[in-house]
Structures are given as C-alpha cells and as structure tokens.
CSV table of C-alpha atoms in Angstrom, one decimal:
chain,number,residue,atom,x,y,z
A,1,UNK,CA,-22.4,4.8,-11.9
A,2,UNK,CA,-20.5,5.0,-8.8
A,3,UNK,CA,-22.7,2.2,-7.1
A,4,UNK,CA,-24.2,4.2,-4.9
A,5,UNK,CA,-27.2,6.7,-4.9
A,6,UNK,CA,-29.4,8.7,-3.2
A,7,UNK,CA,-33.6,9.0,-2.2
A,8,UNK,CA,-34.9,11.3,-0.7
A,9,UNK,CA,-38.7,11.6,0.4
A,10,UNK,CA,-41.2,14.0,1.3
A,11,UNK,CA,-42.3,12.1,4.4
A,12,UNK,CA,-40.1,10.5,7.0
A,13,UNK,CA,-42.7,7.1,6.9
A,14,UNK,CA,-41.7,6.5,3.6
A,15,UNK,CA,-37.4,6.8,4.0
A,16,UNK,CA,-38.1,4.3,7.4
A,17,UNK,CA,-40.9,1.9,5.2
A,18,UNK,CA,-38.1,1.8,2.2
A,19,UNK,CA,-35.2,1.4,5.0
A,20,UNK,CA,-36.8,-1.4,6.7
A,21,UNK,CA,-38.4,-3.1,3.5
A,22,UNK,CA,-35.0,-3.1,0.7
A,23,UNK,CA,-32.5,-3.1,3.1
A,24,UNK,CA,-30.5,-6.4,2.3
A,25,UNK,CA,-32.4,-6.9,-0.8
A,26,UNK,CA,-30.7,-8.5,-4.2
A,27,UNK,CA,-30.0,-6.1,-6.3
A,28,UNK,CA,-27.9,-7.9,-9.4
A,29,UNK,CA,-27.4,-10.5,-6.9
A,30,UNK,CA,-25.8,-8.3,-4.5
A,31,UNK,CA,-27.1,-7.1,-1.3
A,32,UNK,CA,-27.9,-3.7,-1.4
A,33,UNK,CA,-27.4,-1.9,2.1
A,34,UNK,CA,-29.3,1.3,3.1
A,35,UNK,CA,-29.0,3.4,5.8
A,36,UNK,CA,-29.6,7.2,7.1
A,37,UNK,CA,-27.0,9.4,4.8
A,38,UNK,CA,-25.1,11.1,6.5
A,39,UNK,CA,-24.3,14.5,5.3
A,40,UNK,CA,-21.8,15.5,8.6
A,41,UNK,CA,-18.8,13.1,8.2
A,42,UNK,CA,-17.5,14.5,11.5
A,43,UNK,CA,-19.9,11.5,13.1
A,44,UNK,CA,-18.3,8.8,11.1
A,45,UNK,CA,-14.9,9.8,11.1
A,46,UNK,CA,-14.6,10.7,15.1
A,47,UNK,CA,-15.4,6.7,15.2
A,48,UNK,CA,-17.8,6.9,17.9
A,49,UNK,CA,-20.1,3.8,18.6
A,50,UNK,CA,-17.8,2.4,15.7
A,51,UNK,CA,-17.2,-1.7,16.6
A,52,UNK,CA,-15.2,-4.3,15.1
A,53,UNK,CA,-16.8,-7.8,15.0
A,54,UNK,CA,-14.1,-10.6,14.0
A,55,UNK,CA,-14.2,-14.5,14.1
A,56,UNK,CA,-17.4,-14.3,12.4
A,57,UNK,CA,-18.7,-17.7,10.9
A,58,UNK,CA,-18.5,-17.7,7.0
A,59,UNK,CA,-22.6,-18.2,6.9
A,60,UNK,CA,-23.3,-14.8,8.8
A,61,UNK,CA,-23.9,-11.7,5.4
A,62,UNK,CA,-24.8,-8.0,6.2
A,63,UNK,CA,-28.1,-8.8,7.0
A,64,UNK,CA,-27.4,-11.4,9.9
A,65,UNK,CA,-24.8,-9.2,11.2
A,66,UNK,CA,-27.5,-6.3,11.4
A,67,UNK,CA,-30.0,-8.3,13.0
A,68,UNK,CA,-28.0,-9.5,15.5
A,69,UNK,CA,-26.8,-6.3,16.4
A,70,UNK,CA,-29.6,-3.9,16.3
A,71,UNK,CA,-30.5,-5.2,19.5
A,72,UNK,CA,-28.6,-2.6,21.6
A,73,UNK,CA,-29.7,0.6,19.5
A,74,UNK,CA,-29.6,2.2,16.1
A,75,UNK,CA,-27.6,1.5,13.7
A,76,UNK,CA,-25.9,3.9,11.2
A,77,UNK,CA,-23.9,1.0,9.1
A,78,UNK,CA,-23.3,-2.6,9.4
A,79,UNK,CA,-21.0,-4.7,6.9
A,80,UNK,CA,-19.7,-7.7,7.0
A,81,UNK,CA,-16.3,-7.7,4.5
A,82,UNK,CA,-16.1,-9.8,1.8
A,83,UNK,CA,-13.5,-11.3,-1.0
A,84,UNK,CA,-14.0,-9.0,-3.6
A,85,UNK,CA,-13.5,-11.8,-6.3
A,86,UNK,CA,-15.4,-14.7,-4.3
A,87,UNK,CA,-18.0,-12.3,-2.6
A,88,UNK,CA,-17.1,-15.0,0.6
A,89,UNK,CA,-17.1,-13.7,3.6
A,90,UNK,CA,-13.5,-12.7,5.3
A,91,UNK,CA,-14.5,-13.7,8.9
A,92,UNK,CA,-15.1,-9.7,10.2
A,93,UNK,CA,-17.4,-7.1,9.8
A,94,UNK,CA,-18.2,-3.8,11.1
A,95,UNK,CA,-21.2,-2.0,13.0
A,96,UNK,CA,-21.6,2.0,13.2
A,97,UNK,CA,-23.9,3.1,16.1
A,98,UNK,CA,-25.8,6.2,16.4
A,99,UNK,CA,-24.3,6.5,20.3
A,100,UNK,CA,-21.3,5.1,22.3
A,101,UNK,CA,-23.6,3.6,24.6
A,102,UNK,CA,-25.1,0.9,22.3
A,103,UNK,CA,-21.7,0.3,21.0
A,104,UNK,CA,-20.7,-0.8,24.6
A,105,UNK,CA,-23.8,-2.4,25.2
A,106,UNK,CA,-23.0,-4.5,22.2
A,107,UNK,CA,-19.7,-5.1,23.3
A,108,UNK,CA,-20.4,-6.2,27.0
A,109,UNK,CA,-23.0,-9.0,26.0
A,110,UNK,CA,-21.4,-10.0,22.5
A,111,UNK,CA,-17.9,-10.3,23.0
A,112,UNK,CA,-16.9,-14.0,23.9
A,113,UNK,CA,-20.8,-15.4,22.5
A,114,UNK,CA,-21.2,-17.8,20.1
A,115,UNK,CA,-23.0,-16.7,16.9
A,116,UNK,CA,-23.8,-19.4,14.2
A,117,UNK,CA,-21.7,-21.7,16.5
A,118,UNK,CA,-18.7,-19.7,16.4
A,119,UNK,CA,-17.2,-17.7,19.4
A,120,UNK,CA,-16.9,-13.7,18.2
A,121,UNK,CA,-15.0,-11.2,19.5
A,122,UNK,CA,-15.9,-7.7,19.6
A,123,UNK,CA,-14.1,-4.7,20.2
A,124,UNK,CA,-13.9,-0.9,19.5
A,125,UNK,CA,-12.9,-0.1,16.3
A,126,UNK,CA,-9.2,1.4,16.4
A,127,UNK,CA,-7.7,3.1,13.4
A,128,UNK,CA,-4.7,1.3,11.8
A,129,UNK,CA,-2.2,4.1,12.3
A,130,UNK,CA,-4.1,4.3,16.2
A,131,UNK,CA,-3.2,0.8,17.2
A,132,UNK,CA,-0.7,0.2,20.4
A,133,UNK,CA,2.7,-1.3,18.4
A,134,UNK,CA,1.8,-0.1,14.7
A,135,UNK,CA,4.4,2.2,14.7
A,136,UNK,CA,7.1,-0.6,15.9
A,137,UNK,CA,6.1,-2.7,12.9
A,138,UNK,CA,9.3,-2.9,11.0
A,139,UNK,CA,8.8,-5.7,8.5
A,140,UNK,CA,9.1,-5.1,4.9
A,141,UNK,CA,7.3,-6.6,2.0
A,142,UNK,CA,9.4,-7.0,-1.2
A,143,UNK,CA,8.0,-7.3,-4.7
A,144,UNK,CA,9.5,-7.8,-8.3
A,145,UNK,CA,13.2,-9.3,-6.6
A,146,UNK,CA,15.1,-10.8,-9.7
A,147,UNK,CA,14.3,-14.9,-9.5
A,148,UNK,CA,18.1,-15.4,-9.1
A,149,UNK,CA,18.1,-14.0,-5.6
A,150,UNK,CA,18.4,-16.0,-2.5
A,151,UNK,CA,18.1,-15.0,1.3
A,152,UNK,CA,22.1,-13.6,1.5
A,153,UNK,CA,21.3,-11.9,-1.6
A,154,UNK,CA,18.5,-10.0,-0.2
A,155,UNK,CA,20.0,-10.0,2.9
A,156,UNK,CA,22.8,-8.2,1.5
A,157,UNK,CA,21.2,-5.6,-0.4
A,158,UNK,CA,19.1,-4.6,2.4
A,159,UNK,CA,21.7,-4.2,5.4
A,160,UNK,CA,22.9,-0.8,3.5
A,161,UNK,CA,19.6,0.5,5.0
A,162,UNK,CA,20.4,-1.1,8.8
A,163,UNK,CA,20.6,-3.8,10.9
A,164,UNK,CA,18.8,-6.8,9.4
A,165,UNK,CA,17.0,-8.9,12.2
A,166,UNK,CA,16.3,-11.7,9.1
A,167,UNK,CA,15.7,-11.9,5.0
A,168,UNK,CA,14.1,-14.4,3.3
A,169,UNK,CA,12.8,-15.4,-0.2
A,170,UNK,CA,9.5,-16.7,-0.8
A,171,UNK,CA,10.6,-20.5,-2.6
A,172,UNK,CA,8.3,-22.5,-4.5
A,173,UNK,CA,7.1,-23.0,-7.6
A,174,UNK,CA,6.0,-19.4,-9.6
A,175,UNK,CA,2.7,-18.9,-11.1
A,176,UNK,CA,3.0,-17.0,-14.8
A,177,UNK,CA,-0.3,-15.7,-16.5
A,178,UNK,CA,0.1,-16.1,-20.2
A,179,UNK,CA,1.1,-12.7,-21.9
A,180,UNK,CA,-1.2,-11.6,-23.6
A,181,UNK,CA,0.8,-11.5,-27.2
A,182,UNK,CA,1.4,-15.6,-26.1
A,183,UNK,CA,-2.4,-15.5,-25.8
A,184,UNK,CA,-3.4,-14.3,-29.2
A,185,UNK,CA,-1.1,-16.5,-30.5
A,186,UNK,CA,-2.2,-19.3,-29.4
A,187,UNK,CA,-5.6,-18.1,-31.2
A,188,UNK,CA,-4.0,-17.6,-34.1
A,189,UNK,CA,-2.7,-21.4,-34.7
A,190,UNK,CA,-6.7,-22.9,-34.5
C-alpha cells in the first residue's frame, strides 16, 4: 500500500456522512485525514487559499487544527506536521481553502491569537524557492569531512570556490551506531 486510497459513492450524502464521521479517526493509531480528492492539481499547486499556521502549541493534532479553522470556510486539507519517528508535533501546520477569501478571513482574525495558550502566527503559504532572500542564502552544509579537520582546514579547502565569510567544524563528542558485523558479533560471544 501506498497509504492512501480512494471511495467513491453513489450519493453525495454518503461521501459528506463518511467525511464528517472518520475524518480524524485512529486508524493503527494514526489519524486518518479525509477530504474532497482532488483530481485537477492546478488548484493545489497555484497555492490559492493555501496558509501557513506556525507557533502552534505541541497539544493542537490535525483534528484541532481543522476545527479551529473551519470557521472561515471549506476546507480542502488541514495538517499539522509531525516528527516522523516521535509522531510529536513540530509546532506548524498547514490549511488548504477552497477560496482566497476564507484563507484571508483566517488570517485577519487568527494571526497574533492565542490557541491552547500559545500566540500563532498565520500567514500565506509561500513556496521555498518564492521566499524574499532565498536566493541570497549562501551557507553550505558539509557532511562526511575527515575527523582530523579543523576550521583553517575547512576554511582552506573551501576558499578555492570564493571568498569565505567563515568555516567552522561541528566539535563535540561523535555518536557511532554499532556496525552491523560488530553487532552480530557481539551475538555470537553469548
């Protein structure tokens, strides 16, 4: 399975009675979320009535989050993003609309409010590569750097590629997973 499927009914009654009555239900101790499918991606990807919710207090799930929000009109999808290990909330979410008007509804009485005790702020949702200064981010993240290296080191080996504002190597004490071989040996010595 993919984890994700589709119903469809004879009668409209029934797809809103099964929207309204499983939505947010425990499915293998997830919550399953259901919505209209929407066979034109055109809506979803022109990011109309498209918010961003962050700040968000650990407590509020999906279903919270939908509630709260379905207030200023129909909703297309709401989801509230969680650790993939933990399945604990990361503090934002996000809620589709069917129309730009109830996505700036939402955002004139939501933004600034406290929800769950905790002041939210909410805000069009704006592509990564859309943002104002994305393209002036000019930081680099480097992986897999021998152990010997230190910040001239790095320094050094970077500068052939320009000018170098700064460089600097993550200190402190490494974490090492067992190799697996090292792990069936340890089996084998019991």
């Amino acid at each position: 399975s993919l984890g994700y499927a589709y119903v469809n009914y004879h009668q409209l009654n029934d797809a809103e009675r099964a929207l309204d009555t499983m939505n947010f239900s425990m499915i293998k101790g997830k919550p399953c979320r259901i919505m209209w499918s929407q066979r034109d991606p055109s809506l979803r990807r022109s990011g109309v009535g498209n918010i961003f919710v962050k700040n968000l207090h650990e407590s509020i799930d999906n279903k919270q989050l939908y509630d709260t929000f379905s207030l200023f009109g129909n909703i297309l999808s709401c989801k509230v993003v969680t650790d993939r290990e933990t399945g604990k909330s990361k503090g934002y979410g996000y809620v589709h609309y069917e129309t730009a008007e109830a996505a700036n509804a939402a955002i004139e009485k939501l933004d600034g409010m406290l929800i769950d005790g905790q002041e939210v702020q909410v805000g069009h949702f704006v592509r990564r590569n859309e943002r104002p200064g994305q393209h002036d981010w000019t930081n680099c993240y480097v992986k897999k750097i021998p152990l010997e290296w230190d910040d001239d080191r790095l320094y050094k080996e970077f500068s052939q590629f320009g000018e170098v504002l700064s460089a600097a190597v993550a200190k402190g004490v490494r974490k090492t997973k067992p190799k697996k071989a090292d792990a069936k040996d340890d089996d084998d010595d019991d």
